[in-house]
Structure formats: C-alpha cells, structure tokens
Amino acid sequence: MKVTEHIAQAKGKTLFSLEILPPMKGQDIQCTFKTLDPLVDLKPAFIDVTYHRQEYVYKQHDNGLLKRNSVRKRPGTVAICAAIQNHYKVDAIPHLICGGFTKENTEDALIDLNFLGIDNVLILRGDPIKSEKSFVPEKEGHAFASELIDQVAKMNAGHYLDDELQDTNATDFCIGVAGYPEKHFESPNLSMDMHFLKKKVDLGAEYIVTQMFFDNQKYIDFVKKCREMEILIPIIPGIKPLTTLNQLTTIPKNFYIDLPEALAIEVMKAKDREAIKEIGIEWCIEQSKELKRLGAPVLHYYTMSNSINTQRIAKAVF
Ligand code: FAD
C-alpha cells in the first residue's frame, strides 16, 4: 500500500515507521529479521531500507603499490525489501539514489521493484562518496533528486527511456523525498533549499521525510514554511535517540544539524554511558509524544539497526 494511503486510512492518528540499514556484506537476512522481529510486533506502517553505494578502498601490494578497489559494504536494498514484504507482510520502501546509477540502471531497478510489488520509493540524490569532494553524477545519470523524480513520474505515466516501446505498463510508485528542517548542508540558505524541495513536489513527490532533528521547534517552523510555500503533502518527521557521548559531536558533523543546549548539558553531566543512553531515550520519547500531539502523520525512527532503543521508545509512545 502507498504511504499516502496508510496516512489517509489512519484518519489523523499518528502512525509509526522505521528505517533500517542493510546488513554488512557477509551477514545473512536473519540479521535483518533479528532487528525487525521485536519492532514488527509494534505494527509499523512501513519500513524503509537505505541504499549504500560503492566506496573506494586502497590496498597495498607487496611491491608497495596501491590498488584501488570498489566495494559495497551494505548491498542488498532491493532484496531486503522483498524479503521484508514476503516475511512480515509490511510495506517495505527502498531508497533509490542518483549516485552510481545511469538512467538505464534506474529504469531497470524500477522495473524490478514494480515486479516485486513495491508501491513506494524514497528518491534521493545520495551523498558524495568518500573519495569525492562534492557529488559527481554518473555520465548518463541524474545530478539532483528532482531529475530522478521526473524519471519515476514519467514511468508512472507509462513513458520509458526507449520511446519506441509500445503498450508499456505504467508503474504506480508513490514517491517520497527528503526535506531538511535545518537546511541541506550544501544549500546557501533555507529558502533556496526549500525552493528545490518545492520543485521535487511539483514534479511528483507525494510525501516528505525529514532529516533527523532534536528540537521540535525546527519541525514546526519547517512545516509552517512549507505550507506557506504551498507544499501541502504530508511531512513525516524522522527522529532518533542520541545514545552516546561521542554523538554530541558526530551527529552535528555528519548530519549538519544542531543539538539543543539542554540536551547537550544533560549528556555532559551524565555519570556514565548507561545514564547518557537513558537521557537520550527519554528525550526522544518526549519529542515523539509532542510530535504526536502536534498531529504529525507518521513518526519515522532511524533505528540504525538498533531495535532495543527504538522498541522502548515506540512502546512508550504508541
Ligand atoms: P537534492 O534534493 O537533489 O538536493 C541536494 C542539494 O542540491 C540541496 O542543497 C538542494 O538545495 C540542491 N538542489 C536541488 N536541486 C537543485 C538544482 N536543480 N539546482 C541547484 N541546486 C539544487 N543517502 C544515501 O546515500 N542513501 C540513503 O538511503 C539515504 N537515505 C536518506 C533518507 C533521508 C530521510 C534523508 C533526509 C537523507 C538520506 N540520505 C541518503 C542522504 C541524502 O542522499 C543526502 O542528504 C544528499 O546529500 C541529498 O539528497 P537529496 O535527495 O536531499 O538531494
């Protein structure tokens, strides 16, 4: 079922959803099921599976020369979505990125997803890979999420890349996109970032999932600004608990977001690791309860494949 249909059927009740990562290469699907088993009991409306493109690693040979190898550490997004739908009968949503894909690769991936009965796709540009300073699109690929949305929207209208194809099947994907309450890191300002968000909506996006935030006021202001710009589709807050001292610096560094002063002070005063985890989980529970009161359509939890924390939060909130 489409995300928009889940939201419509809920009639104003806040739903619960999850994002997981594919397991590291070498692990089996039981690893994913082990993460999901306790969470699926709580009846998530849908489960997102992230996409991880290849990275380059350098290996030194006996003669001292370095060889560049291309590796994908977490392959399997599409197959994991199929396995989740098959095993749990819960909608699984693959993330589909521009990076590393030509338009032809994207079309083939969408054909596979359509055959597998996947109804939703979260469309993203993807980040630059570690060896690149800024995002470099494939030669025959897309430079921005909006271009990829346009390709999916065209397939939804029955138009494939080869315009000589006859009697084509129109796909019917519900398209989700990313939104950034604290702006995307490359954007010169929030207004310009939101201008491009509006473009994604005008091209066919039907719902937005936000980057994580720890201060609900950021979400409230973002939703208000979206509505003023006639971005009227559901805006799903993405959240996660802070659970380690290290994350006080890694979260702002990796996700380009601020952590509220009150949270940071509490974490710094905590006596040990367990106390920090408790503070982070309690913060996330309070954040979730407020977002629910505010009428957020879905609370989307970035589990980082840690089911125990998410299970505790979801049990306290739903
Ligand atoms: P875009 O919407 O293309 O925007 C990228 C930047 O370009 C922004 O600064 C925007 O303002 C600007 N821009 C957009 N259009 C134009 C234009 N026409 N001209 C000039 N500037 C423009 N990454 C992964 O690799 N795999 C994942 O599974 C994944 N899942 C994610 C899930 C969520 C909910 C979120 C919030 C992020 C996720 N990411 C993932 C990270 C994401 O790929 C990065 O944040 C990436 O840098 C931007 O992706 P985007 O889709 O927002 O890009």
mmCIF file of C-alpha atoms and ligand atoms in Angstrom:
data_model
loop_
_atom_site.group_PDB
_atom_site.id
_atom_site.type_symbol
_atom_site.label_atom_id
_atom_site.label_comp_id
_atom_site.label_asym_id
_atom_site.label_seq_id
_atom_site.Cartn_x
_atom_site.Cartn_y
_atom_site.Cartn_z
ATOM 1 C CA MET A 1 0.000 0.000 0.000
ATOM 2 C CA LYS A 2 1.165 3.554 -0.658
ATOM 3 C CA VAL A 3 2.391 5.733 2.218
ATOM 4 C CA THR A 4 -0.275 8.279 1.304
ATOM 5 C CA GLU A 5 -2.950 5.558 1.597
ATOM 6 C CA HIS A 6 -1.635 4.493 5.019
ATOM 7 C CA ILE A 7 -1.896 8.109 6.167
ATOM 8 C CA ALA A 8 -5.381 8.580 4.694
ATOM 9 C CA GLN A 9 -6.632 5.364 6.317
ATOM 10 C CA ALA A 10 -5.257 6.403 9.715
ATOM 11 C CA LYS A 11 -7.693 9.384 9.707
ATOM 12 C CA GLY A 12 -5.465 11.699 11.729
ATOM 13 C CA LYS A 13 -3.981 9.040 14.022
ATOM 14 C CA THR A 14 -0.167 9.209 14.079
ATOM 15 C CA LEU A 15 1.482 6.138 12.561
ATOM 16 C CA PHE A 16 4.859 4.606 13.331
ATOM 17 C CA SER A 17 7.530 3.657 10.758
ATOM 18 C CA LEU A 18 11.151 2.543 10.680
ATOM 19 C CA GLU A 19 14.326 2.935 8.707
ATOM 20 C CA ILE A 20 16.898 0.153 8.722
ATOM 21 C CA LEU A 21 20.252 -0.368 7.048
ATOM 22 C CA PRO A 22 21.027 -3.496 5.034
ATOM 23 C CA PRO A 23 23.383 -5.747 6.999
ATOM 24 C CA MET A 24 27.111 -5.560 6.333
ATOM 25 C CA LYS A 25 28.293 -7.751 3.454
ATOM 26 C CA GLY A 26 28.758 -11.325 4.665
ATOM 27 C CA GLN A 27 25.748 -11.275 7.021
ATOM 28 C CA ASP A 28 22.527 -13.075 6.152
ATOM 29 C CA ILE A 29 18.883 -11.992 6.137
ATOM 30 C CA GLN A 30 18.403 -13.441 9.664
ATOM 31 C CA CYS A 31 20.416 -10.453 10.856
ATOM 32 C CA THR A 32 17.706 -8.131 9.493
ATOM 33 C CA PHE A 33 14.889 -10.280 10.863
ATOM 34 C CA LYS A 34 16.550 -10.274 14.296
ATOM 35 C CA THR A 35 16.479 -6.459 14.273
ATOM 36 C CA LEU A 36 12.941 -6.307 12.989
ATOM 37 C CA ASP A 37 11.178 -9.098 14.915
ATOM 38 C CA PRO A 38 10.587 -7.095 18.124
ATOM 39 C CA LEU A 39 9.704 -3.952 16.160
ATOM 40 C CA VAL A 40 7.245 -5.528 13.749
ATOM 41 C CA ASP A 41 5.183 -6.654 16.766
ATOM 42 C CA LEU A 42 4.546 -2.926 17.320
ATOM 43 C CA LYS A 43 2.925 -2.740 13.877
ATOM 44 C CA PRO A 44 4.939 -0.220 11.846
ATOM 45 C CA ALA A 45 3.042 1.120 8.830
ATOM 46 C CA PHE A 46 6.136 0.742 6.644
ATOM 47 C CA ILE A 47 9.852 0.012 6.812
ATOM 48 C CA ASP A 48 12.452 1.928 4.804
ATOM 49 C CA VAL A 49 15.697 0.295 3.711
ATOM 50 C CA THR A 50 18.619 2.612 2.981
ATOM 51 C CA TYR A 51 20.810 2.372 -0.131
ATOM 52 C CA HIS A 52 24.595 2.349 0.143
ATOM 53 C CA ARG A 53 26.658 2.866 -2.955
ATOM 54 C CA GLN A 54 30.160 1.609 -3.539
ATOM 55 C CA GLU A 55 33.196 3.166 -1.900
ATOM 56 C CA TYR A 56 36.805 3.042 -2.995
ATOM 57 C CA VAL A 57 39.340 1.378 -0.710
ATOM 58 C CA TYR A 58 43.060 1.263 -1.323
ATOM 59 C CA LYS A 59 45.034 -1.974 -0.764
ATOM 60 C CA GLN A 60 48.814 -2.006 -0.603
ATOM 61 C CA HIS A 61 50.573 -4.720 -2.625
ATOM 62 C CA ASP A 62 53.866 -6.412 -1.676
ATOM 63 C CA ASN A 63 55.694 -4.100 -4.100
ATOM 64 C CA GLY A 64 54.336 -1.070 -2.227
ATOM 65 C CA LEU A 65 51.945 -0.016 -4.983
ATOM 66 C CA LEU A 66 48.381 0.870 -4.026
ATOM 67 C CA LYS A 67 45.441 -0.710 -5.825
ATOM 68 C CA ARG A 68 42.061 0.964 -5.818
ATOM 69 C CA ASN A 69 39.173 -1.450 -5.210
ATOM 70 C CA SER A 70 35.496 -0.650 -5.439
ATOM 71 C CA VAL A 71 33.457 -2.210 -2.599
ATOM 72 C CA ARG A 72 29.855 -2.035 -1.457
ATOM 73 C CA LYS A 73 29.762 -2.669 2.266
ATOM 74 C CA ARG A 74 25.966 -2.897 2.574
ATOM 75 C CA PRO A 75 24.474 -4.306 -0.626
ATOM 76 C CA GLY A 76 21.007 -5.809 -0.913
ATOM 77 C CA THR A 77 18.466 -2.972 -0.518
ATOM 78 C CA VAL A 78 16.008 -4.321 -3.095
ATOM 79 C CA ALA A 79 16.265 -7.954 -1.993
ATOM 80 C CA ILE A 80 15.832 -6.970 1.664
ATOM 81 C CA CYS A 81 12.680 -5.012 0.784
ATOM 82 C CA ALA A 82 11.310 -8.076 -0.997
ATOM 83 C CA ALA A 83 12.235 -10.304 1.970
ATOM 84 C CA ILE A 84 10.538 -7.937 4.453
ATOM 85 C CA GLN A 85 7.330 -7.771 2.416
ATOM 86 C CA ASN A 86 7.335 -11.533 1.998
ATOM 87 C CA HIS A 87 8.165 -12.375 5.613
ATOM 88 C CA TYR A 88 6.175 -9.759 7.551
ATOM 89 C CA LYS A 89 3.569 -8.557 5.014
ATOM 90 C CA VAL A 90 4.599 -4.983 5.868
ATOM 91 C CA ASP A 91 5.280 -2.408 3.152
ATOM 92 C CA ALA A 92 8.997 -2.007 2.555
ATOM 93 C CA ILE A 93 10.372 1.139 0.944
ATOM 94 C CA PRO A 94 13.698 1.072 -0.874
ATOM 95 C CA HIS A 95 15.773 4.233 -1.013
ATOM 96 C CA LEU A 96 16.787 4.940 -4.581
ATOM 97 C CA ILE A 97 19.682 7.321 -5.209
ATOM 98 C CA CYS A 98 21.172 9.151 -8.193
ATOM 99 C CA GLY A 99 24.800 8.397 -7.234
ATOM 100 C CA GLY A 100 26.309 5.481 -9.141
ATOM 101 C CA PHE A 101 23.229 4.987 -11.356
ATOM 102 C CA THR A 102 22.780 5.759 -15.020
ATOM 103 C CA LYS A 103 19.206 6.460 -16.155
ATOM 104 C CA GLU A 104 19.174 2.976 -17.671
ATOM 105 C CA ASN A 105 20.265 1.405 -14.331
ATOM 106 C CA THR A 106 17.497 3.367 -12.609
ATOM 107 C CA GLU A 107 14.899 2.202 -15.098
ATOM 108 C CA ASP A 108 15.964 -1.429 -14.600
ATOM 109 C CA ALA A 109 15.832 -1.030 -10.811
ATOM 110 C CA LEU A 110 12.323 0.451 -11.044
ATOM 111 C CA ILE A 111 11.212 -2.430 -13.276
ATOM 112 C CA ASP A 112 12.486 -4.906 -10.660
ATOM 113 C CA LEU A 113 10.721 -3.022 -7.863
ATOM 114 C CA ASN A 114 7.499 -2.982 -9.845
ATOM 115 C CA PHE A 115 7.707 -6.741 -10.463
ATOM 116 C CA LEU A 116 8.288 -7.269 -6.729
ATOM 117 C CA GLY A 117 5.111 -5.392 -5.794
ATOM 118 C CA ILE A 118 6.874 -2.470 -4.101
ATOM 119 C CA ASP A 119 4.496 0.510 -4.011
ATOM 120 C CA ASN A 120 6.743 3.276 -2.665
ATOM 121 C CA VAL A 121 10.224 4.630 -3.358
ATOM 122 C CA LEU A 122 12.171 7.241 -1.406
ATOM 123 C CA ILE A 123 14.050 9.249 -4.004
ATOM 124 C CA LEU A 124 17.367 10.845 -3.051
ATOM 125 C CA ARG A 125 20.443 12.254 -4.651
ATOM 126 C CA GLY A 126 22.882 10.481 -2.320
ATOM 127 C CA ASP A 127 25.988 11.938 -0.724
ATOM 128 C CA PRO A 128 29.387 12.289 -2.381
ATOM 129 C CA ILE A 129 31.467 9.141 -1.889
ATOM 130 C CA LYS A 130 34.424 9.494 0.493
ATOM 131 C CA SER A 131 36.973 9.940 -2.284
ATOM 132 C CA GLU A 132 34.986 12.834 -3.855
ATOM 133 C CA LYS A 133 34.849 16.390 -2.502
ATOM 134 C CA SER A 134 31.411 17.015 -3.956
ATOM 135 C CA PHE A 135 28.707 14.888 -5.526
ATOM 136 C CA VAL A 136 29.561 13.698 -9.044
ATOM 137 C CA PRO A 137 26.677 12.257 -11.068
ATOM 138 C CA GLU A 138 27.157 9.303 -13.397
ATOM 139 C CA LYS A 139 27.773 10.300 -17.022
ATOM 140 C CA GLU A 140 24.307 9.182 -18.073
ATOM 141 C CA GLY A 141 22.758 9.697 -14.649
ATOM 142 C CA HIS A 142 20.996 12.349 -12.580
ATOM 143 C CA ALA A 143 22.577 15.281 -10.762
ATOM 144 C CA PHE A 144 19.653 16.017 -8.415
ATOM 145 C CA ALA A 145 16.835 14.079 -6.783
ATOM 146 C CA SER A 146 14.358 16.176 -8.813
ATOM 147 C CA GLU A 147 15.677 14.669 -12.072
ATOM 148 C CA LEU A 148 15.246 11.153 -10.702
ATOM 149 C CA ILE A 149 11.711 12.010 -9.563
ATOM 150 C CA ASP A 150 10.983 13.151 -13.097
ATOM 151 C CA GLN A 151 12.106 9.738 -14.418
ATOM 152 C CA VAL A 152 9.875 7.866 -11.944
ATOM 153 C CA ALA A 153 6.938 10.179 -12.694
ATOM 154 C CA LYS A 154 7.405 9.510 -16.407
ATOM 155 C CA MET A 155 7.368 5.732 -15.810
ATOM 156 C CA ASN A 156 4.224 6.265 -13.736
ATOM 157 C CA ALA A 157 2.783 7.773 -16.918
ATOM 158 C CA GLY A 158 3.980 4.808 -18.999
ATOM 159 C CA HIS A 159 7.000 6.576 -20.569
ATOM 160 C CA TYR A 160 10.213 4.526 -20.589
ATOM 161 C CA LEU A 161 13.623 5.706 -21.814
ATOM 162 C CA ASP A 162 13.132 3.961 -25.148
ATOM 163 C CA ASP A 163 10.272 5.955 -26.613
ATOM 164 C CA GLU A 164 9.767 3.334 -29.314
ATOM 165 C CA LEU A 165 8.467 0.824 -26.739
ATOM 166 C CA GLN A 166 4.810 0.090 -27.408
ATOM 167 C CA ASP A 167 1.972 -0.810 -24.999
ATOM 168 C CA THR A 168 4.116 -0.052 -21.974
ATOM 169 C CA ASN A 169 2.939 -0.730 -18.450
ATOM 170 C CA ALA A 170 2.588 2.463 -16.396
ATOM 171 C CA THR A 171 4.083 1.950 -12.950
ATOM 172 C CA ASP A 172 2.323 3.439 -9.924
ATOM 173 C CA PHE A 173 5.026 4.288 -7.408
ATOM 174 C CA CYS A 174 4.266 6.655 -4.564
ATOM 175 C CA ILE A 175 7.277 8.959 -4.401
ATOM 176 C CA GLY A 176 8.807 10.169 -1.141
ATOM 177 C CA VAL A 177 11.630 12.704 -0.837
ATOM 178 C CA ALA A 178 13.962 14.115 1.814
ATOM 179 C CA GLY A 179 13.432 17.501 3.479
ATOM 180 C CA TYR A 180 15.807 19.360 5.790
ATOM 181 C CA PRO A 181 14.310 21.451 8.638
ATOM 182 C CA GLU A 182 17.821 22.780 9.329
ATOM 183 C CA LYS A 183 18.612 23.048 5.575
ATOM 184 C CA HIS A 184 20.713 20.776 3.400
ATOM 185 C CA PHE A 185 24.406 21.342 4.061
ATOM 186 C CA GLU A 186 25.231 22.431 0.515
ATOM 187 C CA SER A 187 22.453 24.968 0.231
ATOM 188 C CA PRO A 188 23.342 28.638 0.715
ATOM 189 C CA ASN A 189 20.192 29.203 2.807
ATOM 190 C CA LEU A 190 16.977 27.501 3.890
ATOM 191 C CA SER A 191 14.770 29.433 1.451
ATOM 192 C CA MET A 192 16.783 28.266 -1.546
ATOM 193 C CA ASP A 193 16.798 24.683 -0.271
ATOM 194 C CA MET A 194 13.026 24.865 0.106
ATOM 195 C CA HIS A 195 12.673 26.258 -3.389
ATOM 196 C CA PHE A 196 14.230 22.998 -4.644
ATOM 197 C CA LEU A 197 12.070 20.986 -2.261
ATOM 198 C CA LYS A 198 9.027 22.624 -3.867
ATOM 199 C CA LYS A 199 10.413 21.631 -7.249
ATOM 200 C CA LYS A 200 10.551 17.978 -6.097
ATOM 201 C CA VAL A 201 6.921 18.227 -5.005
ATOM 202 C CA ASP A 202 5.824 19.874 -8.250
ATOM 203 C CA LEU A 203 7.494 17.043 -10.187
ATOM 204 C CA GLY A 204 5.546 14.360 -8.340
ATOM 205 C CA ALA A 205 6.742 13.788 -4.755
ATOM 206 C CA GLU A 206 3.811 12.767 -2.561
ATOM 207 C CA TYR A 207 5.367 12.868 0.900
ATOM 208 C CA ILE A 208 8.467 14.219 2.634
ATOM 209 C CA VAL A 209 10.606 12.501 5.279
ATOM 210 C CA THR A 210 12.741 14.934 7.246
ATOM 211 C CA GLN A 211 16.344 14.740 8.236
ATOM 212 C CA MET A 212 16.592 13.997 11.964
ATOM 213 C CA PHE A 213 16.209 16.880 14.408
ATOM 214 C CA PHE A 214 16.300 17.032 18.205
ATOM 215 C CA ASP A 215 14.361 20.267 18.676
ATOM 216 C CA ASN A 216 10.704 20.008 17.649
ATOM 217 C CA GLN A 217 10.536 23.752 17.016
ATOM 218 C CA LYS A 218 12.677 23.114 13.913
ATOM 219 C CA TYR A 219 9.998 20.764 12.571
ATOM 220 C CA ILE A 220 7.170 23.147 13.493
ATOM 221 C CA ASP A 221 8.867 26.057 11.679
ATOM 222 C CA PHE A 222 9.692 23.855 8.682
ATOM 223 C CA VAL A 223 6.103 22.628 8.285
ATOM 224 C CA LYS A 224 4.823 26.232 8.584
ATOM 225 C CA LYS A 225 7.252 27.422 5.921
ATOM 226 C CA CYS A 226 6.326 24.500 3.635
ATOM 227 C CA ARG A 227 2.611 25.301 3.937
ATOM 228 C CA GLU A 228 3.288 28.993 3.176
ATOM 229 C CA MET A 229 5.075 27.840 0.004
ATOM 230 C CA GLU A 230 2.094 25.649 -0.976
ATOM 231 C CA ILE A 231 3.981 22.439 -0.172
ATOM 232 C CA LEU A 232 0.887 20.666 1.044
ATOM 233 C CA ILE A 233 1.914 16.978 1.105
ATOM 234 C CA PRO A 234 2.464 15.016 4.374
ATOM 235 C CA ILE A 235 5.706 15.887 6.177
ATOM 236 C CA ILE A 236 6.951 12.906 8.180
ATOM 237 C CA PRO A 237 9.396 13.738 10.979
ATOM 238 C CA GLY A 238 12.483 11.496 11.075
ATOM 239 C CA ILE A 239 13.890 11.048 14.583
ATOM 240 C CA LYS A 240 16.386 9.005 16.541
ATOM 241 C CA PRO A 241 17.722 8.975 20.080
ATOM 242 C CA LEU A 242 21.186 10.232 20.956
ATOM 243 C CA THR A 243 22.760 7.385 22.943
ATOM 244 C CA THR A 244 26.495 8.039 23.324
ATOM 245 C CA LEU A 245 28.715 10.928 24.387
ATOM 246 C CA ASN A 246 30.536 10.708 21.070
ATOM 247 C CA GLN A 247 27.322 11.573 19.212
ATOM 248 C CA LEU A 248 27.397 15.080 20.706
ATOM 249 C CA THR A 249 29.994 15.821 18.057
ATOM 250 C CA THR A 250 29.397 13.163 15.387
ATOM 251 C CA ILE A 251 25.694 13.950 14.841
ATOM 252 C CA PRO A 252 26.279 17.669 14.083
ATOM 253 C CA LYS A 253 29.325 16.755 11.980
ATOM 254 C CA ASN A 254 27.670 14.017 9.919
ATOM 255 C CA PHE A 255 24.136 15.340 9.634
ATOM 256 C CA TYR A 256 24.680 19.131 9.736
ATOM 257 C CA ILE A 257 22.149 19.690 12.491
ATOM 258 C CA ASP A 258 22.241 21.386 15.907
ATOM 259 C CA LEU A 259 21.727 19.650 19.222
ATOM 260 C CA PRO A 260 19.683 21.618 21.780
ATOM 261 C CA GLU A 261 21.670 23.159 24.630
ATOM 262 C CA ALA A 262 19.530 21.487 27.306
ATOM 263 C CA LEU A 263 20.167 18.018 25.833
ATOM 264 C CA ALA A 264 23.901 18.618 25.398
ATOM 265 C CA ILE A 265 24.280 19.875 29.000
ATOM 266 C CA GLU A 266 22.376 16.899 30.435
ATOM 267 C CA VAL A 267 24.507 14.465 28.433
ATOM 268 C CA MET A 268 27.750 16.122 29.526
ATOM 269 C CA LYS A 269 26.690 15.962 33.173
ATOM 270 C CA ALA A 270 25.737 12.253 32.974
ATOM 271 C CA LYS A 271 27.792 9.942 35.177
ATOM 272 C CA ASP A 272 28.227 7.015 32.774
ATOM 273 C CA ARG A 273 27.274 5.505 29.418
ATOM 274 C CA GLU A 274 24.059 3.988 30.713
ATOM 275 C CA ALA A 275 22.942 7.370 32.066
ATOM 276 C CA ILE A 276 23.621 9.024 28.692
ATOM 277 C CA LYS A 277 21.531 6.404 26.913
ATOM 278 C CA GLU A 278 18.669 6.957 29.354
ATOM 279 C CA ILE A 279 18.784 10.734 28.786
ATOM 280 C CA GLY A 280 18.755 10.272 25.005
ATOM 281 C CA ILE A 281 15.898 7.786 25.027
ATOM 282 C CA GLU A 282 13.797 9.909 27.402
ATOM 283 C CA TRP A 283 14.436 12.960 25.198
ATOM 284 C CA CYS A 284 13.301 11.029 22.118
ATOM 285 C CA ILE A 285 10.163 9.779 23.923
ATOM 286 C CA GLU A 286 9.216 13.342 24.934
ATOM 287 C CA GLN A 287 9.954 14.587 21.420
ATOM 288 C CA SER A 288 7.769 11.822 19.966
ATOM 289 C CA LYS A 289 4.879 12.500 22.347
ATOM 290 C CA GLU A 290 4.896 16.179 21.416
ATOM 291 C CA LEU A 291 5.067 15.447 17.685
ATOM 292 C CA LYS A 292 2.103 13.115 18.121
ATOM 293 C CA ARG A 293 0.143 15.841 19.947
ATOM 294 C CA LEU A 294 1.029 18.227 17.112
ATOM 295 C CA GLY A 295 -0.581 15.795 14.654
ATOM 296 C CA ALA A 296 2.491 14.514 12.772
ATOM 297 C CA PRO A 297 1.176 11.938 10.272
ATOM 298 C CA VAL A 298 3.866 9.334 10.983
ATOM 299 C CA LEU A 299 6.842 9.173 13.362
ATOM 300 C CA HIS A 300 9.714 7.705 11.377
ATOM 301 C CA TYR A 301 12.513 6.221 13.507
ATOM 302 C CA TYR A 302 16.060 5.966 12.271
ATOM 303 C CA THR A 303 16.850 2.701 14.049
ATOM 304 C CA MET A 304 20.444 2.444 12.805
ATOM 305 C CA SER A 305 19.550 -1.261 13.126
ATOM 306 C CA ASN A 306 19.322 -0.967 16.941
ATOM 307 C CA SER A 307 15.963 -2.488 17.775
ATOM 308 C CA ILE A 308 16.171 -2.262 21.567
ATOM 309 C CA ASN A 309 16.200 1.541 21.812
ATOM 310 C CA THR A 310 13.538 2.007 19.142
ATOM 311 C CA GLN A 311 11.357 -0.666 20.730
ATOM 312 C CA ARG A 312 11.463 1.122 24.093
ATOM 313 C CA ILE A 313 10.611 4.461 22.514
ATOM 314 C CA ALA A 314 7.792 3.130 20.349
ATOM 315 C CA LYS A 315 6.273 1.199 23.298
ATOM 316 C CA ALA A 316 6.227 4.379 25.369
ATOM 317 C CA VAL A 317 4.676 6.470 22.603
ATOM 318 C CA PHE A 318 2.225 4.204 20.732
HETATM 319 P P1 FAD B 1 18.557 17.013 -3.636
HETATM 320 O O1 FAD B 1 17.115 17.224 -3.371
HETATM 321 O O2 FAD B 1 18.972 16.752 -5.043
HETATM 322 O O3 FAD B 1 19.345 18.291 -3.069
HETATM 323 C C1 FAD B 1 20.753 18.287 -2.953
HETATM 324 C C2 FAD B 1 21.259 19.718 -2.854
HETATM 325 O O4 FAD B 1 21.145 20.369 -4.120
HETATM 326 C C3 FAD B 1 20.481 20.601 -1.880
HETATM 327 O O5 FAD B 1 21.383 21.526 -1.316
HETATM 328 C C4 FAD B 1 19.471 21.325 -2.765
HETATM 329 O O6 FAD B 1 19.063 22.562 -2.220
HETATM 330 C C5 FAD B 1 20.278 21.499 -4.046
HETATM 331 N N1 FAD B 1 19.495 21.439 -5.288
HETATM 332 C C6 FAD B 1 18.463 20.616 -5.557
HETATM 333 N N2 FAD B 1 18.052 20.777 -6.844
HETATM 334 C C7 FAD B 1 18.878 21.712 -7.384
HETATM 335 C C8 FAD B 1 19.004 22.301 -8.683
HETATM 336 N N3 FAD B 1 18.168 21.965 -9.676
HETATM 337 N N4 FAD B 1 19.980 23.236 -8.880
HETATM 338 C C9 FAD B 1 20.828 23.578 -7.877
HETATM 339 N N5 FAD B 1 20.749 23.053 -6.626
HETATM 340 C C10 FAD B 1 19.801 22.130 -6.392
HETATM 341 N N6 FAD B 1 21.771 8.868 1.244
HETATM 342 C C11 FAD B 1 22.125 7.680 0.730
HETATM 343 O O7 FAD B 1 23.161 7.573 0.065
HETATM 344 N N7 FAD B 1 21.333 6.564 0.902
HETATM 345 C C12 FAD B 1 20.176 6.623 1.607
HETATM 346 O O8 FAD B 1 19.489 5.596 1.758
HETATM 347 C C13 FAD B 1 19.762 7.854 2.164
HETATM 348 N N8 FAD B 1 18.594 7.985 2.842
HETATM 349 C C14 FAD B 1 18.205 9.204 3.317
HETATM 350 C C15 FAD B 1 16.943 9.343 3.935
HETATM 351 C C16 FAD B 1 16.520 10.585 4.424
HETATM 352 C C17 FAD B 1 15.162 10.699 5.059
HETATM 353 C C18 FAD B 1 17.378 11.712 4.318
HETATM 354 C C19 FAD B 1 16.947 13.048 4.878
HETATM 355 C C20 FAD B 1 18.615 11.597 3.702
HETATM 356 C C21 FAD B 1 19.043 10.362 3.179
HETATM 357 N N9 FAD B 1 20.265 10.207 2.510
HETATM 358 C C22 FAD B 1 20.627 9.001 1.980
HETATM 359 C C23 FAD B 1 21.191 11.342 2.398
HETATM 360 C C24 FAD B 1 20.960 12.179 1.120
HETATM 361 O O9 FAD B 1 21.255 11.387 -0.018
HETATM 362 C C25 FAD B 1 21.857 13.396 1.199
HETATM 363 O O10 FAD B 1 21.413 14.279 2.195
HETATM 364 C C26 FAD B 1 22.147 14.131 -0.114
HETATM 365 O O11 FAD B 1 23.250 14.997 0.113
HETATM 366 C C27 FAD B 1 20.999 14.979 -0.628
HETATM 367 O O12 FAD B 1 19.967 14.230 -1.080
HETATM 368 P P2 FAD B 1 18.586 14.931 -1.569
HETATM 369 O O13 FAD B 1 17.754 13.876 -2.134
HETATM 370 O O14 FAD B 1 18.041 15.760 -0.484
HETATM 371 O O15 FAD B 1 19.175 15.858 -2.742
#
